[in-house]
Amino acid sequence: MASLKDVEKVADDLESLIGQLRSELQNGDFDRLTQIADQISERADNAAETFSSVNETLMSRISELGKRGGQGQGQRARAKAESSSRSQ
């Protein structure tokens, strides 16, 4: 699974590329600007994939915990009902 540290690396790469883009804007080298823009796009896609992966993992774990919690509540309710019926 990708981590938030991976996203930090991608963000650092993006910052560097943005700096290069700004520099090349002054030079007017459109071939180089196109290359840098493509690299930025690739890094941004990587960041989106990483966030999506982290989100899916977190949502899956939350769902698992919710199911476990729901089972525990059901068991407690049954135990309470059995206890009440015994005392009658």
PDB file of N, CA, C and O in Angstrom, residues 45-84:
ATOM      1  N   ASP A  45      -1.002  12.461 -11.397  1.00  0.00           N
ATOM      2  CA  ASP A  45      -1.722  11.191 -11.493  1.00  0.00           C
ATOM      3  C   ASP A  45      -1.245  10.218 -10.420  1.00  0.00           C
ATOM      4  O   ASP A  45      -2.049   9.504  -9.812  1.00  0.00           O
ATOM      5  N   ASN A  46       0.072  10.190 -10.184  1.00  0.00           N
ATOM      6  CA  ASN A  46       0.614   9.317  -9.137  1.00  0.00           C
ATOM      7  C   ASN A  46       0.065   9.703  -7.766  1.00  0.00           C
ATOM      8  O   ASN A  46      -0.275   8.835  -6.963  1.00  0.00           O
ATOM      9  N   ALA A  47      -0.010  11.005  -7.508  1.00  0.00           N
ATOM     10  CA  ALA A  47      -0.543  11.475  -6.231  1.00  0.00           C
ATOM     11  C   ALA A  47      -2.009  11.059  -6.084  1.00  0.00           C
ATOM     12  O   ALA A  47      -2.426  10.575  -5.029  1.00  0.00           O
ATOM     13  N   ALA A  48      -2.783  11.209  -7.152  1.00  0.00           N
ATOM     14  CA  ALA A  48      -4.198  10.827  -7.112  1.00  0.00           C
ATOM     15  C   ALA A  48      -4.352   9.331  -6.863  1.00  0.00           C
ATOM     16  O   ALA A  48      -5.196   8.905  -6.064  1.00  0.00           O
ATOM     17  N   GLU A  49      -3.537   8.516  -7.517  1.00  0.00           N
ATOM     18  CA  GLU A  49      -3.591   7.064  -7.304  1.00  0.00           C
ATOM     19  C   GLU A  49      -3.227   6.712  -5.866  1.00  0.00           C
ATOM     20  O   GLU A  49      -3.853   5.847  -5.252  1.00  0.00           O
ATOM     21  N   THR A  50      -2.227   7.397  -5.326  1.00  0.00           N
ATOM     22  CA  THR A  50      -1.807   7.135  -3.954  1.00  0.00           C
ATOM     23  C   THR A  50      -2.910   7.504  -2.975  1.00  0.00           C
ATOM     24  O   THR A  50      -3.241   6.725  -2.073  1.00  0.00           O
ATOM     25  N   PHE A  51      -3.517   8.678  -3.151  1.00  0.00           N
ATOM     26  CA  PHE A  51      -4.616   9.078  -2.274  1.00  0.00           C
ATOM     27  C   PHE A  51      -5.774   8.098  -2.380  1.00  0.00           C
ATOM     28  O   PHE A  51      -6.388   7.733  -1.372  1.00  0.00           O
ATOM     29  N   SER A  52      -6.083   7.658  -3.569  1.00  0.00           N
ATOM     30  CA  SER A  52      -7.168   6.710  -3.771  1.00  0.00           C
ATOM     31  C   SER A  52      -6.876   5.389  -3.057  1.00  0.00           C
ATOM     32  O   SER A  52      -7.745   4.824  -2.392  1.00  0.00           O
ATOM     33  N   SER A  53      -5.644   4.923  -3.162  1.00  0.00           N
ATOM     34  CA  SER A  53      -5.244   3.683  -2.509  1.00  0.00           C
ATOM     35  C   SER A  53      -5.344   3.792  -0.991  1.00  0.00           C
ATOM     36  O   SER A  53      -5.874   2.900  -0.321  1.00  0.00           O
ATOM     37  N   VAL A  54      -4.846   4.901  -0.454  1.00  0.00           N
ATOM     38  CA  VAL A  54      -4.904   5.109   0.997  1.00  0.00           C
ATOM     39  C   VAL A  54      -6.365   5.194   1.435  1.00  0.00           C
ATOM     40  O   VAL A  54      -6.765   4.598   2.438  1.00  0.00           O
ATOM     41  N   ASN A  55      -7.187   5.913   0.684  1.00  0.00           N
ATOM     42  CA  ASN A  55      -8.604   6.051   1.016  1.00  0.00           C
ATOM     43  C   ASN A  55      -9.311   4.697   1.000  1.00  0.00           C
ATOM     44  O   ASN A  55     -10.087   4.383   1.914  1.00  0.00           O
ATOM     45  N   GLU A  56      -9.075   3.890  -0.023  1.00  0.00           N
ATOM     46  CA  GLU A  56      -9.703   2.570  -0.107  1.00  0.00           C
ATOM     47  C   GLU A  56      -9.322   1.703   1.088  1.00  0.00           C
ATOM     48  O   GLU A  56     -10.175   1.023   1.665  1.00  0.00           O
ATOM     49  N   THR A  57      -8.049   1.740   1.458  1.00  0.00           N
ATOM     50  CA  THR A  57      -7.591   0.952   2.600  1.00  0.00           C
ATOM     51  C   THR A  57      -8.260   1.410   3.887  1.00  0.00           C
ATOM     52  O   THR A  57      -8.746   0.595   4.676  1.00  0.00           O
ATOM     53  N   LEU A  58      -8.300   2.724   4.090  1.00  0.00           N
ATOM     54  CA  LEU A  58      -8.930   3.253   5.299  1.00  0.00           C
ATOM     55  C   LEU A  58     -10.422   2.927   5.349  1.00  0.00           C
ATOM     56  O   LEU A  58     -10.940   2.525   6.391  1.00  0.00           O
ATOM     57  N   MET A  59     -11.110   3.102   4.245  1.00  0.00           N
ATOM     58  CA  MET A  59     -12.547   2.809   4.211  1.00  0.00           C
ATOM     59  C   MET A  59     -12.819   1.328   4.455  1.00  0.00           C
ATOM     60  O   MET A  59     -13.778   0.965   5.137  1.00  0.00           O
ATOM     61  N   SER A  60     -11.962   0.469   3.923  1.00  0.00           N
ATOM     62  CA  SER A  60     -12.102  -0.969   4.134  1.00  0.00           C
ATOM     63  C   SER A  60     -11.941  -1.304   5.615  1.00  0.00           C
ATOM     64  O   SER A  60     -12.717  -2.078   6.176  1.00  0.00           O
ATOM     65  N   ARG A  61     -10.957  -0.715   6.241  1.00  0.00           N
ATOM     66  CA  ARG A  61     -10.731  -0.968   7.672  1.00  0.00           C
ATOM     67  C   ARG A  61     -11.869  -0.429   8.517  1.00  0.00           C
ATOM     68  O   ARG A  61     -12.292  -1.053   9.489  1.00  0.00           O
ATOM     69  N   ILE A  62     -12.366   0.743   8.171  1.00  0.00           N
ATOM     70  CA  ILE A  62     -13.501   1.314   8.906  1.00  0.00           C
ATOM     71  C   ILE A  62     -14.712   0.401   8.768  1.00  0.00           C
ATOM     72  O   ILE A  62     -15.427   0.147   9.743  1.00  0.00           O
ATOM     73  N   SER A  63     -14.943  -0.095   7.570  1.00  0.00           N
ATOM     74  CA  SER A  63     -16.067  -0.999   7.334  1.00  0.00           C
ATOM     75  C   SER A  63     -15.925  -2.277   8.161  1.00  0.00           C
ATOM     76  O   SER A  63     -16.886  -2.745   8.767  1.00  0.00           O
ATOM     77  N   GLU A  64     -14.713  -2.827   8.193  1.00  0.00           N
ATOM     78  CA  GLU A  64     -14.471  -4.034   8.983  1.00  0.00           C
ATOM     79  C   GLU A  64     -14.743  -3.784  10.459  1.00  0.00           C
ATOM     80  O   GLU A  64     -15.368  -4.592  11.131  1.00  0.00           O
ATOM     81  N   LEU A  65     -14.272  -2.641  10.963  1.00  0.00           N
ATOM     82  CA  LEU A  65     -14.488  -2.304  12.365  1.00  0.00           C
ATOM     83  C   LEU A  65     -15.975  -2.112  12.653  1.00  0.00           C
ATOM     84  O   LEU A  65     -16.466  -2.504  13.704  1.00  0.00           O
ATOM     85  N   GLY A  66     -16.684  -1.504  11.702  1.00  0.00           N
ATOM     86  CA  GLY A  66     -18.120  -1.308  11.867  1.00  0.00           C
ATOM     87  C   GLY A  66     -18.863  -2.629  11.936  1.00  0.00           C
ATOM     88  O   GLY A  66     -19.772  -2.800  12.748  1.00  0.00           O
ATOM     89  N   LYS A  67     -18.456  -3.568  11.109  1.00  0.00           N
ATOM     90  CA  LYS A  67     -19.094  -4.887  11.126  1.00  0.00           C
ATOM     91  C   LYS A  67     -18.818  -5.602  12.439  1.00  0.00           C
ATOM     92  O   LYS A  67     -19.692  -6.213  13.022  1.00  0.00           O
ATOM     93  N   ARG A  68     -17.586  -5.514  12.898  1.00  0.00           N
ATOM     94  CA  ARG A  68     -17.226  -6.150  14.170  1.00  0.00           C
ATOM     95  C   ARG A  68     -17.986  -5.504  15.319  1.00  0.00           C
ATOM     96  O   ARG A  68     -18.462  -6.177  16.213  1.00  0.00           O
ATOM     97  N   GLY A  69     -18.058  -4.176  15.284  1.00  0.00           N
ATOM     98  CA  GLY A  69     -18.776  -3.457  16.328  1.00  0.00           C
ATOM     99  C   GLY A  69     -20.250  -3.808  16.332  1.00  0.00           C
ATOM    100  O   GLY A  69     -20.860  -3.976  17.375  1.00  0.00           O
ATOM    101  N   GLY A  70     -20.827  -3.943  15.152  1.00  0.00           N
ATOM    102  CA  GLY A  70     -22.234  -4.319  15.031  1.00  0.00           C
ATOM    103  C   GLY A  70     -22.485  -5.705  15.560  1.00  0.00           C
ATOM    104  O   GLY A  70     -23.485  -5.979  16.217  1.00  0.00           O
ATOM    105  N   GLN A  71     -21.563  -6.626  15.321  1.00  0.00           N
ATOM    106  CA  GLN A  71     -21.698  -7.982  15.833  1.00  0.00           C
ATOM    107  C   GLN A  71     -21.620  -7.971  17.349  1.00  0.00           C
ATOM    108  O   GLN A  71     -22.371  -8.649  18.029  1.00  0.00           O
ATOM    109  N   GLY A  72     -20.727  -7.186  17.876  1.00  0.00           N
ATOM    110  CA  GLY A  72     -20.574  -7.091  19.328  1.00  0.00           C
ATOM    111  C   GLY A  72     -21.824  -6.530  19.974  1.00  0.00           C
ATOM    112  O   GLY A  72     -22.260  -6.997  21.018  1.00  0.00           O
ATOM    113  N   GLN A  73     -22.453  -5.542  19.344  1.00  0.00           N
ATOM    114  CA  GLN A  73     -23.666  -4.955  19.876  1.00  0.00           C
ATOM    115  C   GLN A  73     -24.801  -5.973  19.855  1.00  0.00           C
ATOM    116  O   GLN A  73     -25.577  -6.052  20.789  1.00  0.00           O
ATOM    117  N   GLY A  74     -24.870  -6.741  18.778  1.00  0.00           N
ATOM    118  CA  GLY A  74     -25.897  -7.777  18.685  1.00  0.00           C
ATOM    119  C   GLY A  74     -25.728  -8.832  19.755  1.00  0.00           C
ATOM    120  O   GLY A  74     -26.691  -9.276  20.379  1.00  0.00           O
ATOM    121  N   GLN A  75     -24.501  -9.221  20.000  1.00  0.00           N
ATOM    122  CA  GLN A  75     -24.223 -10.212  21.034  1.00  0.00           C
ATOM    123  C   GLN A  75     -24.580  -9.673  22.409  1.00  0.00           C
ATOM    124  O   GLN A  75     -25.162 -10.377  23.238  1.00  0.00           O
ATOM    125  N   ARG A  76     -24.274  -8.412  22.669  1.00  0.00           N
ATOM    126  CA  ARG A  76     -24.598  -7.807  23.964  1.00  0.00           C
ATOM    127  C   ARG A  76     -26.117  -7.714  24.140  1.00  0.00           C
ATOM    128  O   ARG A  76     -26.638  -7.974  25.224  1.00  0.00           O
ATOM    129  N   ALA A  77     -26.815  -7.368  23.072  1.00  0.00           N
ATOM    130  CA  ALA A  77     -28.274  -7.262  23.155  1.00  0.00           C
ATOM    131  C   ALA A  77     -28.894  -8.624  23.441  1.00  0.00           C
ATOM    132  O   ALA A  77     -29.825  -8.743  24.255  1.00  0.00           O
ATOM    133  N   ARG A  78     -28.389  -9.679  22.766  1.00  0.00           N
ATOM    134  CA  ARG A  78     -28.907 -11.030  23.011  1.00  0.00           C
ATOM    135  C   ARG A  78     -28.630 -11.466  24.444  1.00  0.00           C
ATOM    136  O   ARG A  78     -29.483 -12.053  25.107  1.00  0.00           O
ATOM    137  N   ALA A  79     -27.433 -11.188  24.929  1.00  0.00           N
ATOM    138  CA  ALA A  79     -27.075 -11.569  26.294  1.00  0.00           C
ATOM    139  C   ALA A  79     -27.964 -10.846  27.293  1.00  0.00           C
ATOM    140  O   ALA A  79     -28.422 -11.435  28.279  1.00  0.00           O
ATOM    141  N   LYS A  80     -28.246  -9.581  27.045  1.00  0.00           N
ATOM    142  CA  LYS A  80     -29.106  -8.810  27.936  1.00  0.00           C
ATOM    143  C   LYS A  80     -30.524  -9.364  27.924  1.00  0.00           C
ATOM    144  O   LYS A  80     -31.161  -9.501  28.966  1.00  0.00           O
ATOM    145  N   ALA A  81     -31.024  -9.725  26.728  1.00  0.00           N
ATOM    146  CA  ALA A  81     -32.359 -10.290  26.606  1.00  0.00           C
ATOM    147  C   ALA A  81     -32.451 -11.626  27.328  1.00  0.00           C
ATOM    148  O   ALA A  81     -33.422 -11.915  28.020  1.00  0.00           O
ATOM    149  N   GLU A  82     -31.427 -12.460  27.191  1.00  0.00           N
ATOM    150  CA  GLU A  82     -31.420 -13.759  27.871  1.00  0.00           C
ATOM    151  C   GLU A  82     -31.387 -13.568  29.370  1.00  0.00           C
ATOM    152  O   GLU A  82     -32.073 -14.275  30.113  1.00  0.00           O
ATOM    153  N   SER A  83     -30.625 -12.607  29.819  1.00  0.00           N
ATOM    154  CA  SER A  83     -30.529 -12.327  31.249  1.00  0.00           C
ATOM    155  C   SER A  83     -31.868 -11.868  31.785  1.00  0.00           C
ATOM    156  O   SER A  83     -32.295 -12.290  32.868  1.00  0.00           O
ATOM    157  N   SER A  84     -32.570 -11.030  31.037  1.00  0.00           N
ATOM    158  CA  SER A  84     -33.878 -10.537  31.457  1.00  0.00           C
ATOM    159  C   SER A  84     -34.896 -11.650  31.505  1.00  0.00           C
ATOM    160  O   SER A  84     -35.714 -11.720  32.434  1.00  0.00           O
TER     161      SER A  84
END
